[in-house]
DNA sequence: ATGGTAGACCCTCTA
């Protein structure tokens, strides 16, 4: 069995006590982290290695940044989403570890959708383009027929049941039809949303903003996913959202999502 | 309620 989790920590330096506590308590075999908000050299590697994890980081100054932690050795496949060599933003890391190909990603937010002149903003265009690059890359990965897990902060709300108030998010880049269509396009390649494969319950969220008491009112959205290739989906035994860290003092605005895969060859 | 909060960092940007 391998337990794989994803968590947007919103600054690994600010969240280090939470991260160490969560790793010790939840004990994921593989953890995908997003929004490190630090350069590689500033990543708290030693503290995490002390808990028995290997570390692969693609950091950046001030913004973005992704990492993979694993109890098993890590072979880094790439630290850049293919398709635009000029894209400097640290939003993608892909590795082999624990016998599985695992990619951690932090998709662009895309807000504001409109520029001052009413046309689509550069940020929203970048988001859609980035998701198109992801679509192309996933298409290639599926041809390998590997078991793989694509996890992270996708910054897209899939369905009405994944947001506390669909009307309030109507114009938001996370819920715009263009964004949702891009996510569907990726899903329709043949990926399984691990959370949706294990529950039909709606109103289950992974992000609650800091403003206006959103957490206390459960005003959240579900934008953090673990997407499975067919070979990984065959091995899925459990998946859930762990709301606990969101309730801690000085929490990230996201909370972890985890899944468990049976070992290859084990009957499920 | 066209605000609100949090984090990075040089004061405004991103989310």
PDB file of C-alpha atoms (C1' of nucleotides) in Angstrom:
ATOM      1  CA  UNK A   1       0.000   0.000   0.000  1.00  0.00           C
ATOM      2  CA  UNK A   2       1.159   3.517  -0.728  1.00  0.00           C
ATOM      3  CA  UNK A   3      -0.460   6.636   0.719  1.00  0.00           C
ATOM      4  CA  UNK A   4      -0.119   9.747  -1.436  1.00  0.00           C
ATOM      5  CA  UNK A   5      -1.207  13.199  -0.276  1.00  0.00           C
ATOM      6  CA  UNK A   6      -1.287  16.708  -1.700  1.00  0.00           C
ATOM      7  CA  UNK A   7      -1.280  19.981   0.243  1.00  0.00           C
ATOM      8  CA  UNK A   8      -0.967  23.597  -0.788  1.00  0.00           C
ATOM      9  CA  UNK A   9       0.855  24.913   2.297  1.00  0.00           C
ATOM     10  CA  UNK A  10       0.835  28.635   1.341  1.00  0.00           C
ATOM     11  CA  UNK A  11       4.493  29.290   2.321  1.00  0.00           C
ATOM     12  CA  UNK A  12       6.527  26.329   3.558  1.00  0.00           C
ATOM     13  CA  UNK A  13       8.456  28.605   5.910  1.00  0.00           C
ATOM     14  CA  UNK A  14       5.349  30.042   7.560  1.00  0.00           C
ATOM     15  CA  UNK A  15       3.770  26.579   7.683  1.00  0.00           C
ATOM     16  CA  UNK A  16       6.762  24.498   8.794  1.00  0.00           C
ATOM     17  CA  UNK A  17       5.375  23.603  12.263  1.00  0.00           C
ATOM     18  CA  UNK A  18       2.097  22.509  10.661  1.00  0.00           C
ATOM     19  CA  UNK A  19       3.884  20.590   7.937  1.00  0.00           C
ATOM     20  CA  UNK A  20       6.055  18.657  10.393  1.00  0.00           C
ATOM     21  CA  UNK A  21       3.083  17.903  12.640  1.00  0.00           C
ATOM     22  CA  UNK A  22       0.968  16.737   9.704  1.00  0.00           C
ATOM     23  CA  UNK A  23       3.737  14.516   8.306  1.00  0.00           C
ATOM     24  CA  UNK A  24       4.226  12.908  11.725  1.00  0.00           C
ATOM     25  CA  UNK A  25       0.498  12.326  12.249  1.00  0.00           C
ATOM     26  CA  UNK A  26      -0.816  11.534   8.746  1.00  0.00           C
ATOM     27  CA  UNK A  27       2.352   9.665   7.712  1.00  0.00           C
ATOM     28  CA  UNK A  28       1.934   9.893   3.933  1.00  0.00           C
ATOM     29  CA  UNK A  29       4.443   7.814   1.959  1.00  0.00           C
ATOM     30  CA  UNK A  30       4.474  10.523  -0.693  1.00  0.00           C
ATOM     31  CA  UNK A  31       3.496  14.176  -0.154  1.00  0.00           C
ATOM     32  CA  UNK A  32       3.047  16.761  -2.900  1.00  0.00           C
ATOM     33  CA  UNK A  33       3.426  20.332  -1.687  1.00  0.00           C
ATOM     34  CA  UNK A  34       2.477  23.546  -3.458  1.00  0.00           C
ATOM     35  CA  UNK A  35       2.967  27.273  -2.934  1.00  0.00           C
ATOM     36  CA  UNK A  36       6.304  26.913  -1.176  1.00  0.00           C
ATOM     37  CA  UNK A  37       6.995  30.612  -1.753  1.00  0.00           C
ATOM     38  CA  UNK A  38      10.745  30.113  -1.400  1.00  0.00           C
ATOM     39  CA  UNK A  39      13.826  29.334  -3.422  1.00  0.00           C
ATOM     40  CA  UNK A  40      15.334  25.830  -3.368  1.00  0.00           C
ATOM     41  CA  UNK A  41      18.107  26.881  -0.968  1.00  0.00           C
ATOM     42  CA  UNK A  42      15.591  28.136   1.599  1.00  0.00           C
ATOM     43  CA  UNK A  43      13.506  24.948   1.608  1.00  0.00           C
ATOM     44  CA  UNK A  44      13.536  23.355   5.126  1.00  0.00           C
ATOM     45  CA  UNK A  45      15.112  20.188   3.814  1.00  0.00           C
ATOM     46  CA  UNK A  46      16.863  19.028   6.998  1.00  0.00           C
ATOM     47  CA  UNK A  47      13.783  19.221   9.226  1.00  0.00           C
ATOM     48  CA  UNK A  48      11.804  17.150   6.715  1.00  0.00           C
ATOM     49  CA  UNK A  49      14.594  14.652   6.115  1.00  0.00           C
ATOM     50  CA  UNK A  50      14.709  14.115   9.881  1.00  0.00           C
ATOM     51  CA  UNK A  51      11.197  12.643   9.613  1.00  0.00           C
ATOM     52  CA  UNK A  52      12.451  10.060   7.122  1.00  0.00           C
ATOM     53  CA  UNK A  53      11.583  11.775   3.859  1.00  0.00           C
ATOM     54  CA  UNK A  54      13.541  12.271   0.673  1.00  0.00           C
ATOM     55  CA  UNK A  55      12.967  15.646  -0.938  1.00  0.00           C
ATOM     56  CA  UNK A  56      12.697  16.981  -4.497  1.00  0.00           C
ATOM     57  CA  UNK A  57      12.068  20.730  -4.861  1.00  0.00           C
ATOM     58  CA  UNK A  58      11.364  23.197  -7.637  1.00  0.00           C
ATOM     59  CA  UNK A  59      11.257  26.516  -5.840  1.00  0.00           C
ATOM     60  CA  UNK A  60      11.074  30.152  -6.882  1.00  0.00           C
ATOM     61  CA  UNK A  61      11.461  33.485  -5.140  1.00  0.00           C
ATOM     62  CA  UNK A  62       8.323  34.774  -3.403  1.00  0.00           C
ATOM     63  CA  UNK A  63       5.695  32.879  -5.415  1.00  0.00           C
ATOM     64  CA  UNK A  64       4.687  29.390  -6.515  1.00  0.00           C
ATOM     65  CA  UNK A  65       7.089  26.533  -5.817  1.00  0.00           C
ATOM     66  CA  UNK A  66       6.347  22.786  -5.677  1.00  0.00           C
ATOM     67  CA  UNK A  67       7.964  19.827  -3.945  1.00  0.00           C
ATOM     68  CA  UNK A  68       7.670  16.072  -3.599  1.00  0.00           C
ATOM     69  CA  UNK A  69       8.485  14.338  -0.309  1.00  0.00           C
ATOM     70  CA  UNK A  70       8.787  10.565  -0.224  1.00  0.00           C
ATOM     71  CA  UNK A  71       9.768   7.832   2.207  1.00  0.00           C
ATOM     72  CA  UNK A  72      11.191   6.064  -0.861  1.00  0.00           C
ATOM     73  CA  UNK A  73      14.010   7.155  -3.167  1.00  0.00           C
ATOM     74  CA  UNK A  74      12.974   9.815  -5.694  1.00  0.00           C
ATOM     75  CA  UNK A  75      13.982   9.918  -9.355  1.00  0.00           C
ATOM     76  CA  UNK A  76      13.145  13.360 -10.724  1.00  0.00           C
ATOM     77  CA  UNK A  77      11.674  13.192 -14.228  1.00  0.00           C
ATOM     78  CA  UNK A  78      11.149  16.907 -14.818  1.00  0.00           C
ATOM     79  CA  UNK A  79      10.680  20.169 -12.927  1.00  0.00           C
ATOM     80  CA  UNK A  80       8.901  22.084 -15.684  1.00  0.00           C
ATOM     81  CA  UNK A  81       5.641  21.530 -17.501  1.00  0.00           C
ATOM     82  CA  UNK A  82       6.617  20.978 -21.150  1.00  0.00           C
ATOM     83  CA  UNK A  83       5.209  23.158 -23.902  1.00  0.00           C
ATOM     84  CA  UNK A  84       6.654  26.603 -23.171  1.00  0.00           C
ATOM     85  CA  UNK A  85      10.381  26.931 -22.565  1.00  0.00           C
ATOM     86  CA  UNK A  86       9.932  30.581 -21.597  1.00  0.00           C
ATOM     87  CA  UNK A  87       7.625  29.788 -18.685  1.00  0.00           C
ATOM     88  CA  UNK A  88       9.713  30.469 -15.552  1.00  0.00           C
ATOM     89  CA  UNK A  89       6.969  29.788 -13.015  1.00  0.00           C
ATOM     90  CA  UNK A  90       7.673  26.889 -10.630  1.00  0.00           C
ATOM     91  CA  UNK A  91       4.380  25.026 -10.907  1.00  0.00           C
ATOM     92  CA  UNK A  92       5.198  21.449 -11.888  1.00  0.00           C
ATOM     93  CA  UNK A  93       7.392  18.590 -10.705  1.00  0.00           C
ATOM     94  CA  UNK A  94       7.236  14.995 -11.891  1.00  0.00           C
ATOM     95  CA  UNK A  95       9.054  12.075 -10.297  1.00  0.00           C
ATOM     96  CA  UNK A  96       9.192   8.315  -9.955  1.00  0.00           C
ATOM     97  CA  UNK A  97       8.944   7.125  -6.366  1.00  0.00           C
ATOM     98  CA  UNK A  98       7.427   4.214  -4.454  1.00  0.00           C
ATOM     99  CA  UNK A  99       6.980   2.435  -7.789  1.00  0.00           C
ATOM    100  CA  UNK A 100       4.614   5.112  -9.095  1.00  0.00           C
ATOM    101  CA  UNK A 101       4.994   8.077 -11.414  1.00  0.00           C
ATOM    102  CA  UNK A 102       3.809  11.084  -9.422  1.00  0.00           C
ATOM    103  CA  UNK A 103       3.372  14.666 -10.595  1.00  0.00           C
ATOM    104  CA  UNK A 104       2.750  17.584  -8.262  1.00  0.00           C
ATOM    105  CA  UNK A 105       1.279  20.734  -9.750  1.00  0.00           C
ATOM    106  CA  UNK A 106       0.108  24.199  -8.877  1.00  0.00           C
ATOM    107  CA  UNK A 107      -2.127  25.460 -11.674  1.00  0.00           C
ATOM    108  CA  UNK A 108      -2.387  29.228 -12.233  1.00  0.00           C
ATOM    109  CA  UNK A 109      -5.204  31.002 -10.389  1.00  0.00           C
ATOM    110  CA  UNK A 110      -6.187  33.143 -13.382  1.00  0.00           C
ATOM    111  CA  UNK A 111      -7.895  36.016 -11.553  1.00  0.00           C
ATOM    112  CA  UNK A 112      -8.834  38.618 -12.520  1.00  0.00           C
ATOM    113  CA  UNK A 113     -10.481  37.134 -15.617  1.00  0.00           C
ATOM    114  CA  UNK A 114     -10.980  40.464 -17.383  1.00  0.00           C
ATOM    115  CA  UNK A 115      -8.453  43.161 -18.200  1.00  0.00           C
ATOM    116  CA  UNK A 116      -9.355  46.839 -17.735  1.00  0.00           C
ATOM    117  CA  UNK A 117     -10.524  47.096 -21.345  1.00  0.00           C
ATOM    118  CA  UNK A 118     -12.891  44.152 -20.887  1.00  0.00           C
ATOM    119  CA  UNK A 119     -10.833  41.640 -22.849  1.00  0.00           C
ATOM    120  CA  UNK A 120      -9.547  38.456 -21.222  1.00  0.00           C
ATOM    121  CA  UNK A 121      -6.614  39.154 -18.922  1.00  0.00           C
ATOM    122  CA  UNK A 122      -3.098  37.835 -19.474  1.00  0.00           C
ATOM    123  CA  UNK A 123      -3.466  35.881 -16.233  1.00  0.00           C
ATOM    124  CA  UNK A 124      -6.595  34.084 -17.375  1.00  0.00           C
ATOM    125  CA  UNK A 125      -5.061  33.377 -20.778  1.00  0.00           C
ATOM    126  CA  UNK A 126      -1.967  31.974 -19.035  1.00  0.00           C
ATOM    127  CA  UNK A 127      -4.171  29.716 -16.916  1.00  0.00           C
ATOM    128  CA  UNK A 128      -6.017  28.304 -19.921  1.00  0.00           C
ATOM    129  CA  UNK A 129      -2.771  27.904 -21.857  1.00  0.00           C
ATOM    130  CA  UNK A 130      -1.113  26.173 -18.894  1.00  0.00           C
ATOM    131  CA  UNK A 131      -4.018  23.713 -18.598  1.00  0.00           C
ATOM    132  CA  UNK A 132      -3.786  23.097 -22.340  1.00  0.00           C
ATOM    133  CA  UNK A 133      -0.091  22.274 -21.919  1.00  0.00           C
ATOM    134  CA  UNK A 134      -1.040  19.939 -19.062  1.00  0.00           C
ATOM    135  CA  UNK A 135      -3.627  18.282 -21.310  1.00  0.00           C
ATOM    136  CA  UNK A 136      -1.003  17.658 -23.959  1.00  0.00           C
ATOM    137  CA  UNK A 137       1.512  16.323 -21.446  1.00  0.00           C
ATOM    138  CA  UNK A 138      -1.011  13.988 -19.763  1.00  0.00           C
ATOM    139  CA  UNK A 139      -1.944  12.613 -23.166  1.00  0.00           C
ATOM    140  CA  UNK A 140       1.684  11.559 -23.582  1.00  0.00           C
ATOM    141  CA  UNK A 141       1.887  10.092 -20.088  1.00  0.00           C
ATOM    142  CA  UNK A 142      -1.196   7.933 -20.662  1.00  0.00           C
ATOM    143  CA  UNK A 143       0.514   6.286 -23.615  1.00  0.00           C
ATOM    144  CA  UNK A 144       3.143   4.878 -21.224  1.00  0.00           C
ATOM    145  CA  UNK A 145       0.386   2.859 -19.499  1.00  0.00           C
ATOM    146  CA  UNK A 146       2.177   3.552 -16.214  1.00  0.00           C
ATOM    147  CA  UNK A 147       0.281   3.846 -12.983  1.00  0.00           C
ATOM    148  CA  UNK A 148       0.531   7.576 -12.322  1.00  0.00           C
ATOM    149  CA  UNK A 149      -0.922  10.123  -9.949  1.00  0.00           C
ATOM    150  CA  UNK A 150      -1.363  13.759 -10.880  1.00  0.00           C
ATOM    151  CA  UNK A 151      -1.972  15.702  -7.704  1.00  0.00           C
ATOM    152  CA  UNK A 152      -2.087  19.274  -6.598  1.00  0.00           C
ATOM    153  CA  UNK A 153      -3.932  22.570  -6.595  1.00  0.00           C
ATOM    154  CA  UNK A 154      -5.726  22.668  -9.957  1.00  0.00           C
ATOM    155  CA  UNK A 155      -7.423  26.008  -9.214  1.00  0.00           C
ATOM    156  CA  UNK A 156     -10.572  24.779 -10.975  1.00  0.00           C
ATOM    157  CA  UNK A 157     -13.936  23.968  -9.369  1.00  0.00           C
ATOM    158  CA  UNK A 158     -15.299  20.983 -11.312  1.00  0.00           C
ATOM    159  CA  UNK A 159     -19.010  21.062 -10.435  1.00  0.00           C
ATOM    160  CA  UNK A 160     -21.692  23.116  -8.656  1.00  0.00           C
ATOM    161  CA  UNK A 161     -21.483  20.646  -5.756  1.00  0.00           C
ATOM    162  CA  UNK A 162     -17.820  21.556  -5.241  1.00  0.00           C
ATOM    163  CA  UNK A 163     -18.495  25.177  -4.228  1.00  0.00           C
ATOM    164  CA  UNK A 164     -20.534  26.553  -1.328  1.00  0.00           C
ATOM    165  CA  UNK A 165     -22.235  29.154  -3.518  1.00  0.00           C
ATOM    166  CA  UNK A 166     -21.979  28.614  -7.279  1.00  0.00           C
ATOM    167  CA  UNK A 167     -23.491  32.032  -7.996  1.00  0.00           C
ATOM    168  CA  UNK A 168     -20.833  33.804  -5.920  1.00  0.00           C
ATOM    169  CA  UNK A 169     -18.110  32.181  -8.051  1.00  0.00           C
ATOM    170  CA  UNK A 170     -19.833  32.659 -11.393  1.00  0.00           C
ATOM    171  CA  UNK A 171     -17.301  35.179 -12.686  1.00  0.00           C
ATOM    172  CA  UNK A 172     -14.281  33.711 -10.864  1.00  0.00           C
ATOM    173  CA  UNK A 173     -11.443  32.182 -12.876  1.00  0.00           C
ATOM    174  CA  UNK A 174     -11.760  29.022 -10.751  1.00  0.00           C
ATOM    175  CA  UNK A 175     -15.342  28.441 -11.910  1.00  0.00           C
ATOM    176  CA  UNK A 176     -15.472  30.013 -15.352  1.00  0.00           C
ATOM    177  CA  UNK A 177     -16.819  27.697 -18.070  1.00  0.00           C
ATOM    178  CA  UNK A 178     -13.498  27.935 -19.948  1.00  0.00           C
ATOM    179  CA  UNK A 179     -11.576  26.689 -16.901  1.00  0.00           C
ATOM    180  CA  UNK A 180     -14.004  23.874 -16.202  1.00  0.00           C
ATOM    181  CA  UNK A 181     -13.957  22.838 -19.852  1.00  0.00           C
ATOM    182  CA  UNK A 182     -10.160  22.625 -19.757  1.00  0.00           C
ATOM    183  CA  UNK A 183     -10.296  20.432 -16.652  1.00  0.00           C
ATOM    184  CA  UNK A 184     -12.925  18.188 -18.236  1.00  0.00           C
ATOM    185  CA  UNK A 185     -10.760  17.876 -21.327  1.00  0.00           C
ATOM    186  CA  UNK A 186      -7.941  16.543 -19.131  1.00  0.00           C
ATOM    187  CA  UNK A 187     -10.272  14.219 -17.202  1.00  0.00           C
ATOM    188  CA  UNK A 188     -11.781  12.851 -20.418  1.00  0.00           C
ATOM    189  CA  UNK A 189      -8.369  11.619 -21.504  1.00  0.00           C
ATOM    190  CA  UNK A 190      -9.094   8.872 -18.990  1.00  0.00           C
ATOM    191  CA  UNK A 191      -8.182  10.130 -15.513  1.00  0.00           C
ATOM    192  CA  UNK A 192     -10.114   9.321 -12.341  1.00  0.00           C
ATOM    193  CA  UNK A 193     -10.704  11.927  -9.619  1.00  0.00           C
ATOM    194  CA  UNK A 194      -9.812   9.785  -6.588  1.00  0.00           C
ATOM    195  CA  UNK A 195     -12.126  11.728  -4.283  1.00  0.00           C
ATOM    196  CA  UNK A 196     -15.129  11.498  -6.614  1.00  0.00           C
ATOM    197  CA  UNK A 197     -14.441   7.793  -7.152  1.00  0.00           C
ATOM    198  CA  UNK A 198     -14.965   7.148  -3.453  1.00  0.00           C
ATOM    199  CA  UNK A 199     -17.869   9.478  -2.592  1.00  0.00           C
ATOM    200  CA  UNK A 200     -20.872  11.110  -4.219  1.00  0.00           C
ATOM    201  CA  UNK A 201     -21.208  13.530  -1.309  1.00  0.00           C
ATOM    202  CA  UNK A 202     -21.280  17.191  -2.348  1.00  0.00           C
ATOM    203  CA  UNK A 203     -20.144  20.155  -0.281  1.00  0.00           C
ATOM    204  CA  UNK A 204     -16.714  18.661   0.460  1.00  0.00           C
ATOM    205  CA  UNK A 205     -14.056  21.356   0.172  1.00  0.00           C
ATOM    206  CA  UNK A 206     -10.255  21.631   0.150  1.00  0.00           C
ATOM    207  CA  UNK A 207      -9.871  25.444   0.259  1.00  0.00           C
ATOM    208  CA  UNK A 208     -11.473  28.114   2.428  1.00  0.00           C
ATOM    209  CA  UNK A 209     -10.319  31.728   2.009  1.00  0.00           C
ATOM    210  CA  UNK A 210      -8.979  33.757   4.898  1.00  0.00           C
ATOM    211  CA  UNK A 211     -11.527  36.529   4.527  1.00  0.00           C
ATOM    212  CA  UNK A 212     -14.953  36.998   6.059  1.00  0.00           C
ATOM    213  CA  UNK A 213     -14.801  33.933   8.304  1.00  0.00           C
ATOM    214  CA  UNK A 214     -15.000  31.521   5.368  1.00  0.00           C
ATOM    215  CA  UNK A 215     -13.639  28.545   7.329  1.00  0.00           C
ATOM    216  CA  UNK A 216     -16.044  29.051  10.258  1.00  0.00           C
ATOM    217  CA  UNK A 217     -18.960  29.280   7.816  1.00  0.00           C
ATOM    218  CA  UNK A 218     -17.679  26.352   5.699  1.00  0.00           C
ATOM    219  CA  UNK A 219     -17.609  28.640   2.670  1.00  0.00           C
ATOM    220  CA  UNK A 220     -15.155  26.538   0.679  1.00  0.00           C
ATOM    221  CA  UNK A 221     -14.384  25.111  -2.726  1.00  0.00           C
ATOM    222  CA  UNK A 222     -12.865  21.824  -3.860  1.00  0.00           C
ATOM    223  CA  UNK A 223      -9.895  22.574  -6.097  1.00  0.00           C
ATOM    224  CA  UNK A 224      -7.199  20.164  -4.842  1.00  0.00           C
ATOM    225  CA  UNK A 225      -7.293  16.759  -6.495  1.00  0.00           C
ATOM    226  CA  UNK A 226      -5.501  13.470  -6.888  1.00  0.00           C
ATOM    227  CA  UNK A 227      -6.120  12.338 -10.468  1.00  0.00           C
ATOM    228  CA  UNK A 228      -5.299   8.740 -11.306  1.00  0.00           C
ATOM    229  CA  UNK A 229      -4.308   7.020 -14.518  1.00  0.00           C
ATOM    230  CA  UNK A 230      -6.366   3.889 -15.285  1.00  0.00           C
ATOM    231  CA  UNK A 231      -3.605   1.658 -13.915  1.00  0.00           C
ATOM    232  CA  UNK A 232      -3.494   3.686 -10.684  1.00  0.00           C
ATOM    233  CA  UNK A 233      -7.298   3.874 -10.428  1.00  0.00           C
ATOM    234  CA  UNK A 234      -7.435   0.062 -10.469  1.00  0.00           C
ATOM    235  CA  UNK A 235      -5.395   0.151  -7.256  1.00  0.00           C
ATOM    236  CA  UNK A 236      -7.391   2.870  -5.426  1.00  0.00           C
ATOM    237  CA  UNK A 237      -8.599   1.701  -2.012  1.00  0.00           C
ATOM    238  CA  UNK A 238      -9.370   4.993  -0.204  1.00  0.00           C
ATOM    239  CA  UNK A 239      -9.365   8.769  -0.576  1.00  0.00           C
ATOM    240  CA  UNK A 240     -10.404  11.627   1.654  1.00  0.00           C
ATOM    241  CA  UNK A 241      -9.938  15.272   2.489  1.00  0.00           C
ATOM    242  CA  UNK A 242      -8.257  15.837   5.865  1.00  0.00           C
ATOM    243  CA  UNK A 243      -9.881  18.968   7.272  1.00  0.00           C
ATOM    244  CA  UNK A 244      -7.880  18.883  10.494  1.00  0.00           C
ATOM    245  CA  UNK A 245      -4.906  21.091   9.521  1.00  0.00           C
ATOM    246  CA  UNK A 246      -7.248  23.817   8.241  1.00  0.00           C
ATOM    247  CA  UNK A 247      -8.503  24.240  11.802  1.00  0.00           C
ATOM    248  CA  UNK A 248      -5.055  24.787  13.312  1.00  0.00           C
ATOM    249  CA  UNK A 249      -3.907  28.228  14.427  1.00  0.00           C
ATOM    250  CA  UNK A 250      -2.316  30.176  11.526  1.00  0.00           C
ATOM    251  CA  UNK A 251      -3.440  27.578   8.991  1.00  0.00           C
ATOM    252  CA  UNK A 252      -2.869  27.380   5.273  1.00  0.00           C
ATOM    253  CA  UNK A 253      -6.016  28.279   3.343  1.00  0.00           C
ATOM    254  CA  UNK A 254      -5.871  24.755   1.813  1.00  0.00           C
ATOM    255  CA  UNK A 255      -6.141  21.411   3.585  1.00  0.00           C
ATOM    256  CA  UNK A 256      -4.567  18.078   2.556  1.00  0.00           C
ATOM    257  CA  UNK A 257      -6.176  15.478   0.305  1.00  0.00           C
ATOM    258  CA  UNK A 258      -4.876  11.900   0.431  1.00  0.00           C
ATOM    259  CA  UNK A 259      -5.441   8.563  -1.268  1.00  0.00           C
ATOM    260  CA  UNK A 260      -4.216   5.008  -0.846  1.00  0.00           C
ATOM    261  CA  UNK A 261      -3.203   2.676  -3.648  1.00  0.00           C
ATOM    262  CA  UNK A 262      -2.844  -1.078  -3.190  1.00  0.00           C
ATOM    263  CA  UNK A 263       0.514  -2.529  -4.185  1.00  0.00           C
ATOM    264  CA  UNK A 264       0.789  -3.498  -7.851  1.00  0.00           C
ATOM    265  CA  UNK A 265      -0.465  -7.035  -8.321  1.00  0.00           C
ATOM    266  CA  UNK A 266      -2.456  -7.155  -5.092  1.00  0.00           C
ATOM    267  CA  UNK A 267      -6.114  -8.094  -5.585  1.00  0.00           C
ATOM    268  CA  UNK A 268      -8.445  -5.356  -4.367  1.00  0.00           C
TER     269      UNK A 268
ATOM    270  C1'  DA B   1     -20.646  44.663   2.303  1.00  0.00           C
ATOM    271  C1'  DT B   2     -17.209  45.890  -4.897  1.00  0.00           C
ATOM    272  C1'  DG B   3     -14.726  44.676   1.206  1.00  0.00           C
ATOM    273  C1'  DG B   4     -12.499  41.236   3.610  1.00  0.00           C
ATOM    274  C1'  DT B   5      -6.947  38.339   5.124  1.00  0.00           C
ATOM    275  C1'  DA B   6      -2.476  36.271   4.614  1.00  0.00           C
ATOM    276  C1'  DG B   7       2.316  35.863   2.906  1.00  0.00           C
ATOM    277  C1'  DA B   8       6.310  37.659   0.590  1.00  0.00           C
ATOM    278  C1'  DC B   9       8.935  41.643   0.406  1.00  0.00           C
ATOM    279  C1'  DC B  10      10.473  46.714  -0.283  1.00  0.00           C
ATOM    280  C1'  DC B  11       5.296  48.608  -1.131  1.00  0.00           C
ATOM    281  C1'  DT B  12       2.684  46.318  -4.072  1.00  0.00           C
ATOM    282  C1'  DC B  13       1.873  41.791  -5.842  1.00  0.00           C
ATOM    283  C1'  DT B  14      -0.481  37.306  -5.672  1.00  0.00           C
ATOM    284  C1'  DA B  15      -4.064  34.658  -4.155  1.00  0.00           C
TER     285       DA B  15
END
